[in-house]
Coordinates of C-alpha atoms in Angstrom, one line a residue:
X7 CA -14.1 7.5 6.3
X8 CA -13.3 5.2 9.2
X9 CA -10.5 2.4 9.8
X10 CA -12.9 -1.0 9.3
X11 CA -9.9 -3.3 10.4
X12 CA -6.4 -3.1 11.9
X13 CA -4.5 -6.0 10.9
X14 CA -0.8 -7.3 11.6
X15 CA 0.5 -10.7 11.7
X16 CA 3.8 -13.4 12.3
X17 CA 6.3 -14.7 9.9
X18 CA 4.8 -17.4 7.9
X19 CA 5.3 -19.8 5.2
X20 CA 3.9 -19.9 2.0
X21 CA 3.4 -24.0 0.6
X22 CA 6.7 -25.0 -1.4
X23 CA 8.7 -22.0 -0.2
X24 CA 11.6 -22.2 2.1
X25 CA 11.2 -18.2 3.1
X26 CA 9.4 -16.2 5.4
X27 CA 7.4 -13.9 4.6
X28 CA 5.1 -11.5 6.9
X29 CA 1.9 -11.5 4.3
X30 CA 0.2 -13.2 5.9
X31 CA -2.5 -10.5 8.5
X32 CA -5.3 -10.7 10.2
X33 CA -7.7 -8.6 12.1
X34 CA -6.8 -7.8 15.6
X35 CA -9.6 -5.8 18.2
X36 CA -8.5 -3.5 20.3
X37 CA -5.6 -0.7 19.7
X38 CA -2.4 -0.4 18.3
X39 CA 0.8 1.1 18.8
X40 CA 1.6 2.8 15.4
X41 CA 5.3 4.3 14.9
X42 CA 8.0 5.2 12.5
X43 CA 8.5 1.3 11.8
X44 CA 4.6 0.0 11.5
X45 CA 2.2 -1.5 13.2
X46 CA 3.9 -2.5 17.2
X47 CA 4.2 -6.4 16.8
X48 CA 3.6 -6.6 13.1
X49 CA 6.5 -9.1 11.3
X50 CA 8.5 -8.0 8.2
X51 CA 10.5 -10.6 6.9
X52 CA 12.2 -9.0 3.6
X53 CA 13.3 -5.7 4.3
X54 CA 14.9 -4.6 0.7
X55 CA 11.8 -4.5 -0.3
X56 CA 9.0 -4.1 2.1
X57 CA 9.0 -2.2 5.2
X58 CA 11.4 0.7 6.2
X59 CA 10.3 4.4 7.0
X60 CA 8.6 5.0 3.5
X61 CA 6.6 1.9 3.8
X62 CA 5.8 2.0 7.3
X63 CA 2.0 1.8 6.7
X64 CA 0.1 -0.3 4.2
X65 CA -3.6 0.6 3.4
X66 CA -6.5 -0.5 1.3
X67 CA -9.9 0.9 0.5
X68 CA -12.7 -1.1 1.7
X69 CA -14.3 -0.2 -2.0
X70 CA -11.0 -1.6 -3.8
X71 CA -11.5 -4.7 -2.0
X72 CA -15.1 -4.9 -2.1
X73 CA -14.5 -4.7 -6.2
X74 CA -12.2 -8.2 -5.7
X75 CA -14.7 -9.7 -3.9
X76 CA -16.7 -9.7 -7.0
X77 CA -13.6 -10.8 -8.9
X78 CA -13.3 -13.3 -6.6
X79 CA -17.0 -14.3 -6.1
X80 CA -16.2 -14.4 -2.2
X81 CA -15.7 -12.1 0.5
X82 CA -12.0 -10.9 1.2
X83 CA -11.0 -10.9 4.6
X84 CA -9.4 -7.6 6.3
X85 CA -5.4 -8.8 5.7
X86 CA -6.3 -11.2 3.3
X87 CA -3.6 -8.7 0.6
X88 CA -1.5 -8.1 3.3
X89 CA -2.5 -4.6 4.5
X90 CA -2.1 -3.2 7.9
X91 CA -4.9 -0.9 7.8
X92 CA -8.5 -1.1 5.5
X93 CA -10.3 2.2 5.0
X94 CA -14.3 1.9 5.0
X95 CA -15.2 4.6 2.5
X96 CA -11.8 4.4 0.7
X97 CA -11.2 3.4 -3.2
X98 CA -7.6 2.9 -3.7
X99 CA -7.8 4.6 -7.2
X100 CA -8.4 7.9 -5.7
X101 CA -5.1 8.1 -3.9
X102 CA -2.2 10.4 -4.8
X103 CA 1.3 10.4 -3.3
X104 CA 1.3 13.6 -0.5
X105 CA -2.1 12.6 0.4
X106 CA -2.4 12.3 4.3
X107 CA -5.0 9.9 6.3
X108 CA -5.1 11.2 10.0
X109 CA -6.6 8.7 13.0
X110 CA -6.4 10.7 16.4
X111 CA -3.1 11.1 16.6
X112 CA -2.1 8.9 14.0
X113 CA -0.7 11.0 10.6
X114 CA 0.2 8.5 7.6
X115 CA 1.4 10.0 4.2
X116 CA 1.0 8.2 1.1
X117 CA 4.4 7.7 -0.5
X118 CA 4.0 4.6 -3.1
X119 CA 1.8 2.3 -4.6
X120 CA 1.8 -1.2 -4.2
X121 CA 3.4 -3.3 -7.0
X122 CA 2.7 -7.1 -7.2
X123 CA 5.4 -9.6 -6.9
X124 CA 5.8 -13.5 -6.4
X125 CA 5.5 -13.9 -3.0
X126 CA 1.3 -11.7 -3.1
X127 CA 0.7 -14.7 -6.5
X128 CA 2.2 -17.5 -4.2
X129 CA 0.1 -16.3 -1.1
X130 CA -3.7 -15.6 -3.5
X131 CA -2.4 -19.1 -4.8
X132 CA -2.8 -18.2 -8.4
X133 CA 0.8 -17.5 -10.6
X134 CA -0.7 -15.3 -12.8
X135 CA -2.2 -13.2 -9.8
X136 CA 0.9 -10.3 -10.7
X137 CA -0.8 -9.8 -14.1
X138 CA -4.1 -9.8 -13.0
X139 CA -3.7 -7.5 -10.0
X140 CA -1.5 -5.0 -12.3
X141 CA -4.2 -5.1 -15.2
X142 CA -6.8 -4.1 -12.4
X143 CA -5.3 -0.9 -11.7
X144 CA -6.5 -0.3 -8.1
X145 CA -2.8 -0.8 -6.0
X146 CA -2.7 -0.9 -2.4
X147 CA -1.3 2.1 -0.5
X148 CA 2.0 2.8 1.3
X149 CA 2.8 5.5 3.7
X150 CA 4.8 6.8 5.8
X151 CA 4.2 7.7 9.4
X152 CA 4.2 11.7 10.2
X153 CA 2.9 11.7 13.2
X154 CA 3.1 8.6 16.3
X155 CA -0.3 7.4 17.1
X156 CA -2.8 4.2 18.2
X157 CA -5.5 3.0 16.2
X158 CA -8.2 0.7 16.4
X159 CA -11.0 -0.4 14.3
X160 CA -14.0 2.7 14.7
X161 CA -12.1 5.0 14.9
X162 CA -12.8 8.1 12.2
X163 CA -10.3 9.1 9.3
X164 CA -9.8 12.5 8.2
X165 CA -8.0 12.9 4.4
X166 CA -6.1 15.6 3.7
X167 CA -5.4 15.4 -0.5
X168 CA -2.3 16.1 -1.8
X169 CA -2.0 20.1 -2.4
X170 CA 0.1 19.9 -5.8
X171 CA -0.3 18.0 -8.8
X172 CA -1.4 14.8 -8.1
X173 CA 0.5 11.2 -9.0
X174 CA -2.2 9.0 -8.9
X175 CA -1.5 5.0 -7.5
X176 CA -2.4 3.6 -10.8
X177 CA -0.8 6.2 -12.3
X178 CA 2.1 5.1 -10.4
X179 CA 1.9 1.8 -11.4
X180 CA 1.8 2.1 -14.9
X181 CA 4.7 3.7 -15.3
X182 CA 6.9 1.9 -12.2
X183 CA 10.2 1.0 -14.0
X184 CA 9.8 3.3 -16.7
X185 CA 11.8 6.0 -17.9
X186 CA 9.5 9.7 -17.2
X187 CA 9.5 12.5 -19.6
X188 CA 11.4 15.8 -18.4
X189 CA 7.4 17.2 -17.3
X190 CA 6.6 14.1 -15.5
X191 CA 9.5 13.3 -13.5
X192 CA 9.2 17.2 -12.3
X193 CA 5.8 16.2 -11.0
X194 CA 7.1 13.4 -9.3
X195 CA 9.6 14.8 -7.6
X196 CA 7.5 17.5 -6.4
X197 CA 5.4 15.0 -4.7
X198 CA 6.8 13.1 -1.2
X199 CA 7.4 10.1 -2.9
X200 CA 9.2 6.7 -1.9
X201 CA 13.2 7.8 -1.2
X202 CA 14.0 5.0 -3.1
X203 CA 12.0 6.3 -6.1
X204 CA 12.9 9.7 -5.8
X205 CA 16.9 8.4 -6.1
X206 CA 15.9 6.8 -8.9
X207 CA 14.2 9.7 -10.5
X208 CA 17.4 12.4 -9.3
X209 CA 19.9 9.8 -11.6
X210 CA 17.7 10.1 -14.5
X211 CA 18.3 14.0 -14.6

């Protein structure tokens, strides 16, 4: 695996919204600072529900996207979803929570999935974009940052899978909002997964 594109972008707005939002990313060359918080320079507009230390990082597999190009019948850019960071080699549906991508000194931990919302349908400029990007079943990748590092486009990834029982991004999908059985939320919890998540799953015991 390598990193194909490092992206990060300025606050933005979408046509007939009145908010900010920081979707929209491009490409940049050359390296960046990574750290607790993200990409140096990248905007987050809305942080109650993107951002923050367990979403520091958002990836996507160069295969995942390389299967919506198809969908789409045209290339998609590198930050065209919003991601920080596209993995050459990578297919989103292969990704557990604990799973760690390392770039030089760079350590990123996979702590969520991504899950659709308004703003991602307003910015692919189709409103039923949350159905048809759930139904597809191959979510983008949050993580958190282990270990400080800079990254450019090149430069080689190392993954380290999960060593437990794995909870799989679609997996993760499928059943956000739902209430787990007793064996389930057991595995979850014994997976590093989003804080926010895992005081969710700690009420329901």
């Amino acid at each position: 695996m390598k990193i194909l594109a490092v992206c990060r972008g300025a606050a933005g707005r979408l046509p007939g919204k009145t908010y900010k939002t920081g979707i929209f990313k491009h490409a940049v060359s050359g390296g960046v600072m990574v750290d607790a918080e993200g990409l140096l320079g990248d905007a987050i507009c809305n942080r109650k529900h993107h951002g923050g230390i367990d979403q520091a990082v958002y990836l996507e597999g160069l295969i995942s996207l390389d299967w919506w190009a198809k969908e789409f019948g045209h290339p998609v850019e590198p930050g065209t979803f919003g991601e920080n960071l596209v993995i050459e080699g990578l297919d989103n549906r292969d990704v557990a929570v604990g799973d760690r991508f390392i770039a030089g000194e760079l350590i990123l931990e996979v702590t969520s999935c991504r899950i659709p919302c308004a703003t991602f349908a307003a910015r692919m400029n189709d409103p039923k974009f949350v159905k048809r990007y759930t139904k597809a079943a191959r979510p983008g990748i949050y993580c958190r940052v282990i270990s400080n590092g800079i990254v450019e486009a090149g430069m080689p990834v190392e993954y380290e899978p999960f060593p437990g029982d794995p909870v799989t991004m679609p997996e993760m999908m499928e059943t956000f909002g739902r209430r787990l059985s007793t064996a389930d939320r057991e595995r979850y919890l014994a997976a590093p997964v989003h804080y926010k998540l895992r005081a969710e799953l700690e009420a329901q015991q």
